[in-house]
PDB file of C-alpha atoms in Angstrom:
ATOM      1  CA  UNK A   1      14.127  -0.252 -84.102  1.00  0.00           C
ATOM      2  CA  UNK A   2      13.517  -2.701 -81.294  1.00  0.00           C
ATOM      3  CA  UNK A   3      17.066  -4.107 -82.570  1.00  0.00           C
ATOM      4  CA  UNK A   4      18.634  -0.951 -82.201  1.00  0.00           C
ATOM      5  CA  UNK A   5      17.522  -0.727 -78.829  1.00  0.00           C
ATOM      6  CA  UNK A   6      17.965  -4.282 -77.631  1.00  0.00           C
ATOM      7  CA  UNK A   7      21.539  -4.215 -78.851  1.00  0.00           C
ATOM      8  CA  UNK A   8      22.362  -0.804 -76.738  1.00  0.00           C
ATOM      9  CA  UNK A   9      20.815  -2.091 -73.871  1.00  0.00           C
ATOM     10  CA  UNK A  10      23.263  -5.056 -74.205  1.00  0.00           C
ATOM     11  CA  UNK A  11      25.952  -2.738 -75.397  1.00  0.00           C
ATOM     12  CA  UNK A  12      25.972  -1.142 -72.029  1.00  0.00           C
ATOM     13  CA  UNK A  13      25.245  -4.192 -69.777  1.00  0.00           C
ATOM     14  CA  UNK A  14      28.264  -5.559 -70.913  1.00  0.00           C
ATOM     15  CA  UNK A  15      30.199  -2.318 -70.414  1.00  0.00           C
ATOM     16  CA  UNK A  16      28.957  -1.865 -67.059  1.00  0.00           C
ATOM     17  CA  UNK A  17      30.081  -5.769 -66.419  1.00  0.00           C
ATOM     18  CA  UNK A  18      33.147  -5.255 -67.578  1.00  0.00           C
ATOM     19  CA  UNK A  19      34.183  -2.012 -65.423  1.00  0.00           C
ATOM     20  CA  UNK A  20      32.699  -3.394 -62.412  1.00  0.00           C
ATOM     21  CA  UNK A  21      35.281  -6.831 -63.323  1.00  0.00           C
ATOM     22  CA  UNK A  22      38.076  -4.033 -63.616  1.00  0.00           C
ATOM     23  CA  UNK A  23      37.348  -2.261 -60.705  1.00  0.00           C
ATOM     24  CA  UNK A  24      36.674  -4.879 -57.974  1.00  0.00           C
ATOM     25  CA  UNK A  25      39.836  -6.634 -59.761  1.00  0.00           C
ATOM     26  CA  UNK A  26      41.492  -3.437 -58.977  1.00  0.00           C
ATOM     27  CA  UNK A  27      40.183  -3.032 -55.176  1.00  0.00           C
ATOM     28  CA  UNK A  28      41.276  -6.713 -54.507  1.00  0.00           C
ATOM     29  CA  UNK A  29      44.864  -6.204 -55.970  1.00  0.00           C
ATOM     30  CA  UNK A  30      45.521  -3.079 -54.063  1.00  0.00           C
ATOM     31  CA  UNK A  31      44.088  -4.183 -50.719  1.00  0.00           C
ATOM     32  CA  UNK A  32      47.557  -5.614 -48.992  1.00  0.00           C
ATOM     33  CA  UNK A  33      49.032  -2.254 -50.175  1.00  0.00           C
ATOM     34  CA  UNK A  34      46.361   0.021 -48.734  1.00  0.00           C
ATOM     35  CA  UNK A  35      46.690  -2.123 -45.327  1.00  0.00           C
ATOM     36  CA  UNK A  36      50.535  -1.676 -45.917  1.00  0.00           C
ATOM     37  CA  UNK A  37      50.534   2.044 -46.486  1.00  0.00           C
ATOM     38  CA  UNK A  38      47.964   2.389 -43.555  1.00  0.00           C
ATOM     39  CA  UNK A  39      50.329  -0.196 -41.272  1.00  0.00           C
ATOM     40  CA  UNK A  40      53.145   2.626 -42.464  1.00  0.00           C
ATOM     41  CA  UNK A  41      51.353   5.686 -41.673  1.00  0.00           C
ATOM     42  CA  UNK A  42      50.019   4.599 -37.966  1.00  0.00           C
ATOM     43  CA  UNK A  43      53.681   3.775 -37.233  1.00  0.00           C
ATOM     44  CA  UNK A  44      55.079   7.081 -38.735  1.00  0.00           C
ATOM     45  CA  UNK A  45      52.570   8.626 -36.301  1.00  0.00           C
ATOM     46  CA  UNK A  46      53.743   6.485 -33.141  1.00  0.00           C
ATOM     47  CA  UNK A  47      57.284   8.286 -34.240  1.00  0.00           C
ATOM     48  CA  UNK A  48      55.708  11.862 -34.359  1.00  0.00           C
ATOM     49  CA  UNK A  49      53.782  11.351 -31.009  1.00  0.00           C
ATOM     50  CA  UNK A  50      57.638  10.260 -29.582  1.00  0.00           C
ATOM     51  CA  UNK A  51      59.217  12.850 -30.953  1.00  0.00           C
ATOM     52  CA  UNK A  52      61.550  10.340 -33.561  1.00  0.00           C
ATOM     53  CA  UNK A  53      59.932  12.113 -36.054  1.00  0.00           C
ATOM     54  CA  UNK A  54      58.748  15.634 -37.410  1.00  0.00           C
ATOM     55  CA  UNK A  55      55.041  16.038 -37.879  1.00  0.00           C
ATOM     56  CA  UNK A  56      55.631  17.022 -41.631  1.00  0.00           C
ATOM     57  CA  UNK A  57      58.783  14.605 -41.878  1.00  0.00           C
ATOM     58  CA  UNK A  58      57.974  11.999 -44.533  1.00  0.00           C
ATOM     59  CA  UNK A  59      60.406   9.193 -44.568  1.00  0.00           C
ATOM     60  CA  UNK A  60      60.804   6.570 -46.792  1.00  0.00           C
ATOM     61  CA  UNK A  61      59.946   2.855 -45.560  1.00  0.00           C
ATOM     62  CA  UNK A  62      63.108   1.633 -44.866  1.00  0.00           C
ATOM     63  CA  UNK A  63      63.557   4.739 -42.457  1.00  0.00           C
ATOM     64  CA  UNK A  64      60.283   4.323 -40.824  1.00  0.00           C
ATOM     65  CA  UNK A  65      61.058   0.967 -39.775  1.00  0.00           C
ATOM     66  CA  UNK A  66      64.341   1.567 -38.569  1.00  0.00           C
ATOM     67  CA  UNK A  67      63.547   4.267 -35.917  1.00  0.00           C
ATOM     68  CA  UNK A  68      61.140   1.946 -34.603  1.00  0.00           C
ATOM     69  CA  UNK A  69      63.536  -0.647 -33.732  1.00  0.00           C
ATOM     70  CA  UNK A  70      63.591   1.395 -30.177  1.00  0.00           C
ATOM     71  CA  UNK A  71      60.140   1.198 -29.817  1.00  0.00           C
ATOM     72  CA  UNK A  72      58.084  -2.314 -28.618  1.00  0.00           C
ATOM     73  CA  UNK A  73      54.767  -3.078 -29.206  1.00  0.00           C
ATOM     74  CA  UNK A  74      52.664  -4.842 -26.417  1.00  0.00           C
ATOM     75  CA  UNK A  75      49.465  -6.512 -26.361  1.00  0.00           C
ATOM     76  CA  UNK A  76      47.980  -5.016 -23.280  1.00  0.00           C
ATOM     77  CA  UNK A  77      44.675  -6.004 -21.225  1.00  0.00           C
ATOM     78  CA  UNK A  78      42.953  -2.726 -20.387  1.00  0.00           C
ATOM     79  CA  UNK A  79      40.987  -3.859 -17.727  1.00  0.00           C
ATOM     80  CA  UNK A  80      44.086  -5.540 -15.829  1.00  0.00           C
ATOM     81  CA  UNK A  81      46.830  -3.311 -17.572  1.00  0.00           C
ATOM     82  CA  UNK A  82      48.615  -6.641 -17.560  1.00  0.00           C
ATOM     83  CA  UNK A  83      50.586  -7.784 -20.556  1.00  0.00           C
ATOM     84  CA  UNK A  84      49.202 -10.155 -22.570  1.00  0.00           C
ATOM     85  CA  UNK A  85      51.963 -12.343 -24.256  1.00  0.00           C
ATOM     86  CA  UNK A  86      50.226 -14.601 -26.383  1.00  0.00           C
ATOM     87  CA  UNK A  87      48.650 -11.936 -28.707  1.00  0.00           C
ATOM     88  CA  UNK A  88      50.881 -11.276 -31.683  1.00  0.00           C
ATOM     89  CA  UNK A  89      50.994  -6.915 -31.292  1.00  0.00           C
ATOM     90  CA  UNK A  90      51.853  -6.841 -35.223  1.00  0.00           C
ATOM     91  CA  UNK A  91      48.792  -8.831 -36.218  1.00  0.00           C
ATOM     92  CA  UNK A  92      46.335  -7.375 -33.731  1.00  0.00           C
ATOM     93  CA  UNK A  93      43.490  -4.807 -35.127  1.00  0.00           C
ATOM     94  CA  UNK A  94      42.291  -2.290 -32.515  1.00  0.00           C
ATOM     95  CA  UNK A  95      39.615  -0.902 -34.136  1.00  0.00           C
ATOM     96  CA  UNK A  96      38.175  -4.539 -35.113  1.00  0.00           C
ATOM     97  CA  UNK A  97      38.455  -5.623 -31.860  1.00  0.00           C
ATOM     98  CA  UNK A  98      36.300  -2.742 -30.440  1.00  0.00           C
ATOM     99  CA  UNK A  99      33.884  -3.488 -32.581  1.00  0.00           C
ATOM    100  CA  UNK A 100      33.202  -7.091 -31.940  1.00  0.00           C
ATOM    101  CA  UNK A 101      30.924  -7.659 -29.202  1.00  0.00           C
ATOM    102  CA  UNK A 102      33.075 -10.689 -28.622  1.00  0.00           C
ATOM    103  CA  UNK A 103      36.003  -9.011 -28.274  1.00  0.00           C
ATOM    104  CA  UNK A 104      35.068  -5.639 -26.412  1.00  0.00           C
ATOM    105  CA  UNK A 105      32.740  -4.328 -23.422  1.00  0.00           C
ATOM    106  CA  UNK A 106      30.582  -1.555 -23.797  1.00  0.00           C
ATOM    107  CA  UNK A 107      31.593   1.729 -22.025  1.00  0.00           C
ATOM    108  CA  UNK A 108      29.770   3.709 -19.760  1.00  0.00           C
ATOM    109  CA  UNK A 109      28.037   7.136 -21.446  1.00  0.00           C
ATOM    110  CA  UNK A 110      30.758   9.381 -22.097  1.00  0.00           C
ATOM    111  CA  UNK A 111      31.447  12.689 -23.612  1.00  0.00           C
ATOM    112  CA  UNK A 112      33.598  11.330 -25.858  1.00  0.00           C
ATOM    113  CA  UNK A 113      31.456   8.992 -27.764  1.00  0.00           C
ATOM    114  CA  UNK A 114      33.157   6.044 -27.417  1.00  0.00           C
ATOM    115  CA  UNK A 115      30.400   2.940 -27.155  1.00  0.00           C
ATOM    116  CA  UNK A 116      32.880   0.061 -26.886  1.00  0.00           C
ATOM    117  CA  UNK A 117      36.186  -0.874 -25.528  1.00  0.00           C
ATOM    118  CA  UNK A 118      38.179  -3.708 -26.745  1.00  0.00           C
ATOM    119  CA  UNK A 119      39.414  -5.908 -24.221  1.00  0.00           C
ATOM    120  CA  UNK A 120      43.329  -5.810 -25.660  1.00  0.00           C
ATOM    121  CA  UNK A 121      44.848  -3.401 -27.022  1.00  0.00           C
ATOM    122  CA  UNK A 122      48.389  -2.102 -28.297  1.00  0.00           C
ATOM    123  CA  UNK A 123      50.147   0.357 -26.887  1.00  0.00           C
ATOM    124  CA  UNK A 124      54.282   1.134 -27.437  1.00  0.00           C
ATOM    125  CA  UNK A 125      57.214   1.315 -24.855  1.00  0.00           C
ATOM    126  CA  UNK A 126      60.447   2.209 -25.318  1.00  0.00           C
ATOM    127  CA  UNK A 127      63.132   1.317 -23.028  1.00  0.00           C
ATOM    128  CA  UNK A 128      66.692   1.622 -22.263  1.00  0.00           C
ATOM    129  CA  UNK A 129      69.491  -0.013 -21.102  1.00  0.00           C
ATOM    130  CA  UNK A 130      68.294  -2.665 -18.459  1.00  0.00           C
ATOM    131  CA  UNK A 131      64.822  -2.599 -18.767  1.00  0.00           C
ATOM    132  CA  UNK A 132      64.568   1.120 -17.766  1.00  0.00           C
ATOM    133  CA  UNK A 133      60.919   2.697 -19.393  1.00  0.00           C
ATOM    134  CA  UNK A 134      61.753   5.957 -20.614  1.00  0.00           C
ATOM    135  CA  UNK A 135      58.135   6.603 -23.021  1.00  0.00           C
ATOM    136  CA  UNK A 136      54.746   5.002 -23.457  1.00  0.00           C
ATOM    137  CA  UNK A 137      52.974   5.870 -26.393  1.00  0.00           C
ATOM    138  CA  UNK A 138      48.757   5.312 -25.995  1.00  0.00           C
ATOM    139  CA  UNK A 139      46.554   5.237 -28.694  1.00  0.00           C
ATOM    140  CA  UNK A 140      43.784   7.444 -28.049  1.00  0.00           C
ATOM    141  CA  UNK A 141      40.402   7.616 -30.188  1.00  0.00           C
ATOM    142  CA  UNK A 142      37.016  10.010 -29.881  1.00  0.00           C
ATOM    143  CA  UNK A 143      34.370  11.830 -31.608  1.00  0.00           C
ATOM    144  CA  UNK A 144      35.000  15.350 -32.878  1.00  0.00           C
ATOM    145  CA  UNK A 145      32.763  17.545 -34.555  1.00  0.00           C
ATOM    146  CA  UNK A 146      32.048  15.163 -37.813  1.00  0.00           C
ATOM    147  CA  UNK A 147      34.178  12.118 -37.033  1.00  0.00           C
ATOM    148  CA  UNK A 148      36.154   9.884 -35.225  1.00  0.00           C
ATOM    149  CA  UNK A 149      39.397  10.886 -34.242  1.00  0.00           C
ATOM    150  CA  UNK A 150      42.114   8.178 -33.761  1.00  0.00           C
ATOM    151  CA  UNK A 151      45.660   9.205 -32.399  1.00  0.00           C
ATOM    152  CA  UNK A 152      48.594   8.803 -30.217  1.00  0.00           C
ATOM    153  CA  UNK A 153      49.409  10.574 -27.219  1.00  0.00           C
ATOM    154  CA  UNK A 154      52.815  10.140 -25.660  1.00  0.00           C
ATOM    155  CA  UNK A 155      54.333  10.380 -22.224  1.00  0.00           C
ATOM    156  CA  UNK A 156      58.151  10.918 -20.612  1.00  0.00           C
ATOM    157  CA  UNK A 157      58.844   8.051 -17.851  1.00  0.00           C
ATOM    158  CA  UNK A 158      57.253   9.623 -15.415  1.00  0.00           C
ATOM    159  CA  UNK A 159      54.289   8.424 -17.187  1.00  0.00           C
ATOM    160  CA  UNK A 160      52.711  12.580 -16.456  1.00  0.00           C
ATOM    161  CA  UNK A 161      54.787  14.710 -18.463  1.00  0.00           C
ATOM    162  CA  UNK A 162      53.446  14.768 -22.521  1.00  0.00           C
ATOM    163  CA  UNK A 163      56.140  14.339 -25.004  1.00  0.00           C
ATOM    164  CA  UNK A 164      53.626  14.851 -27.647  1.00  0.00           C
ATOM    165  CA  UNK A 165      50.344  14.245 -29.695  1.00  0.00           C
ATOM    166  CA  UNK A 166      49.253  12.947 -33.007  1.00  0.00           C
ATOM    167  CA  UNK A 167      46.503  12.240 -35.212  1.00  0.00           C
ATOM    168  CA  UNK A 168      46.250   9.997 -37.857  1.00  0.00           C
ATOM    169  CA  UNK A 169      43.039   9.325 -39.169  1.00  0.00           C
ATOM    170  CA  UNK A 170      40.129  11.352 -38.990  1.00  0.00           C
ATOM    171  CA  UNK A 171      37.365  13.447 -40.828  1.00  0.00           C
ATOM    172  CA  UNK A 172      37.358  16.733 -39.493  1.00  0.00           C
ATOM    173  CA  UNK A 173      36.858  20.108 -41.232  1.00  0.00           C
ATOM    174  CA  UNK A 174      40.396  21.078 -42.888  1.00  0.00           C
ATOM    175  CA  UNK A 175      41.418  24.565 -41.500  1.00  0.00           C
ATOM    176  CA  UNK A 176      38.950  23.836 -38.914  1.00  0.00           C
ATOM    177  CA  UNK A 177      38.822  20.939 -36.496  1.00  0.00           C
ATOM    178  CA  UNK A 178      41.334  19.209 -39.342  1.00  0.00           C
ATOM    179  CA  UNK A 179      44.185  22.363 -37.558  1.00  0.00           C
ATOM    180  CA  UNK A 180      44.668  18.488 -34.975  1.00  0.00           C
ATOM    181  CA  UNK A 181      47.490  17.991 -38.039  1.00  0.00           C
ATOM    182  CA  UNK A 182      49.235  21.139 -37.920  1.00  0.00           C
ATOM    183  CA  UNK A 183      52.722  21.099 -36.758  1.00  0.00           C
ATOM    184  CA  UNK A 184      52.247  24.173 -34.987  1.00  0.00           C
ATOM    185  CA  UNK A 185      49.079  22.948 -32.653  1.00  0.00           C
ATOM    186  CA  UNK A 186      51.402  19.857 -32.126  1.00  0.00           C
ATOM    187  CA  UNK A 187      54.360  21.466 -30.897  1.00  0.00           C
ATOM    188  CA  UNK A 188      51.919  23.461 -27.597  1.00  0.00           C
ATOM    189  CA  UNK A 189      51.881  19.820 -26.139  1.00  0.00           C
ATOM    190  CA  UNK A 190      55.418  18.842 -25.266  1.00  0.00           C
ATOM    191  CA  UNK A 191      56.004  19.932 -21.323  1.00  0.00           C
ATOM    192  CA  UNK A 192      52.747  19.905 -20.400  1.00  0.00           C
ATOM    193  CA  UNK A 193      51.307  17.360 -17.622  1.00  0.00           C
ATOM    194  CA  UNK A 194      48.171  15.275 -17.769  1.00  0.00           C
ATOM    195  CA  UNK A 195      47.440  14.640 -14.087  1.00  0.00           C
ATOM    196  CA  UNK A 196      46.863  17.131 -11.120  1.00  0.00           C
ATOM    197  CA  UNK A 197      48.343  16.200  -7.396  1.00  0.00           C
ATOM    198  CA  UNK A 198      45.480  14.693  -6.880  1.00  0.00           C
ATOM    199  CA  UNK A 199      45.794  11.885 -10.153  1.00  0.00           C
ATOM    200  CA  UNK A 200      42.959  12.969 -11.458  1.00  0.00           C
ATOM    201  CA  UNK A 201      43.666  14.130 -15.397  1.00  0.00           C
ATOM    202  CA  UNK A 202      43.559  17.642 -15.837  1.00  0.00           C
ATOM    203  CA  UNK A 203      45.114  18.274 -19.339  1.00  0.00           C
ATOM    204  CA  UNK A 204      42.207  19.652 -21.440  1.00  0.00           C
ATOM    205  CA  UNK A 205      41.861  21.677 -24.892  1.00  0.00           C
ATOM    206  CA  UNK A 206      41.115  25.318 -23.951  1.00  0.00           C
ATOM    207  CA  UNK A 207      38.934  27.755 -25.717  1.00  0.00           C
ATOM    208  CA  UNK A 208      41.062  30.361 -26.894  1.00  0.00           C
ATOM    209  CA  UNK A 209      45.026  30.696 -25.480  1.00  0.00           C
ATOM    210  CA  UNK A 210      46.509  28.630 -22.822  1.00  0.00           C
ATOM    211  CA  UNK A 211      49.875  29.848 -20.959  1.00  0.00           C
ATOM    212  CA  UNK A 212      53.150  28.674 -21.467  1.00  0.00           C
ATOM    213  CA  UNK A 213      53.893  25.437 -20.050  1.00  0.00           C
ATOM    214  CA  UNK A 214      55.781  26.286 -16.893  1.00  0.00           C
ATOM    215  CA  UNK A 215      52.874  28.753 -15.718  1.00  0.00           C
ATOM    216  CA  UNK A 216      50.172  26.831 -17.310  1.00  0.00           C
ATOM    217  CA  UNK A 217      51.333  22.738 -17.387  1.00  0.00           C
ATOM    218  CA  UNK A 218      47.387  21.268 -17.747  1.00  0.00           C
ATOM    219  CA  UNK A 219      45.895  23.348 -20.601  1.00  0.00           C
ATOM    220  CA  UNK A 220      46.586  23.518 -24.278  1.00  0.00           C
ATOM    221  CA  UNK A 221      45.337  26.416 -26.829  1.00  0.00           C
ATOM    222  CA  UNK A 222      41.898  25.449 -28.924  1.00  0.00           C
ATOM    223  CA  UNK A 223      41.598  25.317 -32.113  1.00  0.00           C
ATOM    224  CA  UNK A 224      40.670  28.652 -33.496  1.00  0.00           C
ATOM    225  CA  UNK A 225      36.803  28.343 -35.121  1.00  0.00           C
ATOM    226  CA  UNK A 226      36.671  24.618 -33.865  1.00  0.00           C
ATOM    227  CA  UNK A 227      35.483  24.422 -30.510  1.00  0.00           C
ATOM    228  CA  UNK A 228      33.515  20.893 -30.510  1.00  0.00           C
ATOM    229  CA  UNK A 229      37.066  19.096 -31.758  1.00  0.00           C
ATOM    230  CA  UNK A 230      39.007  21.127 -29.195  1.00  0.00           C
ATOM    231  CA  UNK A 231      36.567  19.465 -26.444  1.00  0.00           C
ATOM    232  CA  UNK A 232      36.494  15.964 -28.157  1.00  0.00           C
ATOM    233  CA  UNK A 233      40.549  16.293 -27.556  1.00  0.00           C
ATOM    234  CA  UNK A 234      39.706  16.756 -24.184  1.00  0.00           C
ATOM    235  CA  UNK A 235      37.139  14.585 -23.883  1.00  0.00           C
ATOM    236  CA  UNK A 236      39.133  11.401 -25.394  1.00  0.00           C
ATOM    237  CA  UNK A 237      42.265  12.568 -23.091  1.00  0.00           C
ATOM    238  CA  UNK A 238      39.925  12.047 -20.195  1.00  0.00           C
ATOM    239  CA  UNK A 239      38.571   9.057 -21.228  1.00  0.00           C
ATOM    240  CA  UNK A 240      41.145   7.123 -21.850  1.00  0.00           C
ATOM    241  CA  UNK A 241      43.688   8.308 -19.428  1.00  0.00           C
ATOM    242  CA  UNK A 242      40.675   7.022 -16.886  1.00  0.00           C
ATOM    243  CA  UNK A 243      39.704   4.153 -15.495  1.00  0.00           C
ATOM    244  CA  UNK A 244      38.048   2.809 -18.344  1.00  0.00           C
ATOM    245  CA  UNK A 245      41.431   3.487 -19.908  1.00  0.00           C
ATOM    246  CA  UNK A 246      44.634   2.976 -19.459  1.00  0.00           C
ATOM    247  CA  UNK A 247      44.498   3.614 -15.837  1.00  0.00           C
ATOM    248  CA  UNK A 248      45.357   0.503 -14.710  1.00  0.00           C
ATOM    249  CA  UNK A 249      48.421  -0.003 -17.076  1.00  0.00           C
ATOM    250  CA  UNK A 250      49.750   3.569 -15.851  1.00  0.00           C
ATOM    251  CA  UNK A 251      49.412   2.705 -12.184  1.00  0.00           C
ATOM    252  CA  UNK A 252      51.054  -1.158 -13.272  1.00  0.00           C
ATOM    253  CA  UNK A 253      53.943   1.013 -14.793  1.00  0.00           C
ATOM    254  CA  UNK A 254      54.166   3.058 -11.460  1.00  0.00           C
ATOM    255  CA  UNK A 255      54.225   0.833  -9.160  1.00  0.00           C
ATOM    256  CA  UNK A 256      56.910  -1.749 -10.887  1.00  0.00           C
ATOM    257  CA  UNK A 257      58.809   1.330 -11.634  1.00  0.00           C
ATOM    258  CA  UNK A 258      58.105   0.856 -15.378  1.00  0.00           C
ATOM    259  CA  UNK A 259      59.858  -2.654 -15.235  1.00  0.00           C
TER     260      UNK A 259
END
């Protein structure tokens, strides 16, 4: 009897060993092509946020990487808004860098629950012939209802007129706060303008129906049933189209006339 039992208990030791072997085997062996696919994805959204690519387009690879041959990467500091050349934009991590305490500063209370900024970061320019800036594309990040929202938000050369918004990565309710991926919510943002005459950003996530964009440039229609995402859009628009944004780099743009 004791036998019996002794040899289950190994019987199943052994099994367990053996599918935890399999599995961390597994996680190990797929972990460049998770960071690939993710690498993929974030750049598919930099193309939806410029409008070089539909929100439920799903190109291949090989397509993905050709469209953004017009668009350049630069390692940015976001106090200065100065370019920082010796930071490789293609091996940079945002989101690890705004963790470190090394690497980041921690933000001032803010309604859109963002504790730390890093002190680089990457944002995307394209530009035309001679040097010309025709769109900036920001990453944007901040707390919803159940999660953290990271995104893109996009701007025509006059660095005040949206050419559109995305969202990548995030945890909110589907059919919900998770309505920040439908192609229909996306399309309300093209036209409309993210600072007032007197610079200060306006553009904010209304409850219930904005106007059309001529008659109504600075709001944006909520999202029906989820209020506290519609204000955590708002909130992370404010934030980091503000001073402890990208301020700086928008008023660096301005003045060098985007050169």
């Amino acid at each position: 009897m004791h036998a019996s039992v002794a040899y289950n208990l190994a019987f199943a030791a052994a099994v367990c060993v053996v599918c935890a072997i399999v599995v961390s085997t597994s996680a190990v062996a797929l972990q460049d092509l998770q960071a690939a696919n993710a690498a993929l994805e974030k750049r598919r959204n930099v193309l939806v946020a410029a409008g070089l690519a539909e929100s439920d387009e799903r190109p291949p690879a090989e397509e993905i990487d050709a469209r953004f041959e017009a668009i350049r990467a630069v390692v940015i500091d976001v106090a200065t808004g100065q370019e920082v050349a010796d930071i490789d934009p293609d091996a940079f991590d945002d989101r690890a860098a705004a963790a470190d305490q090394d690497t980041s500063r921690a933000a001032a209370d803010n309604p859109a629950g963002i504790a730390r900024v890093a002190h680089h970061t990457v944002v995307y320019e394209v530009r035309g012939a001679g040097g010309a800036l025709e769109l900036v594309i920001l990453p944007i990040s901040g707390m919803g209802l159940w999660s953290t929202l990271y995104g893109f938000v996009a701007f025509d050369a006059d660095l005040q007129t949206i050419r559109g918004i995305t969202y990548y990565d995030h945890g909110e309710t589907p059919g919900l706060g998770g309505e920040v991926d439908n192609p229909r919510w996306k399309a309300l943002w093209p036209g409309r303008r993210a600072f007032g005459d007197d610079d200060e950003v306006r553009i904010e996530v209304v409850r219930g129906r904005a106007g059309p964009v001529e008659a109504d440039p600075y709001r944006v229609d909520g999202l029906a049933g989820a209020t506290m995402t519609s204000r955590g859009v708002t909130n992370m628009l404010r934030f980091w189209l503000g001073g402890e944004g990208f301020r700086p780099y928008l008023e660096r743009l301005r003045v060098g006339g985007g050169a």
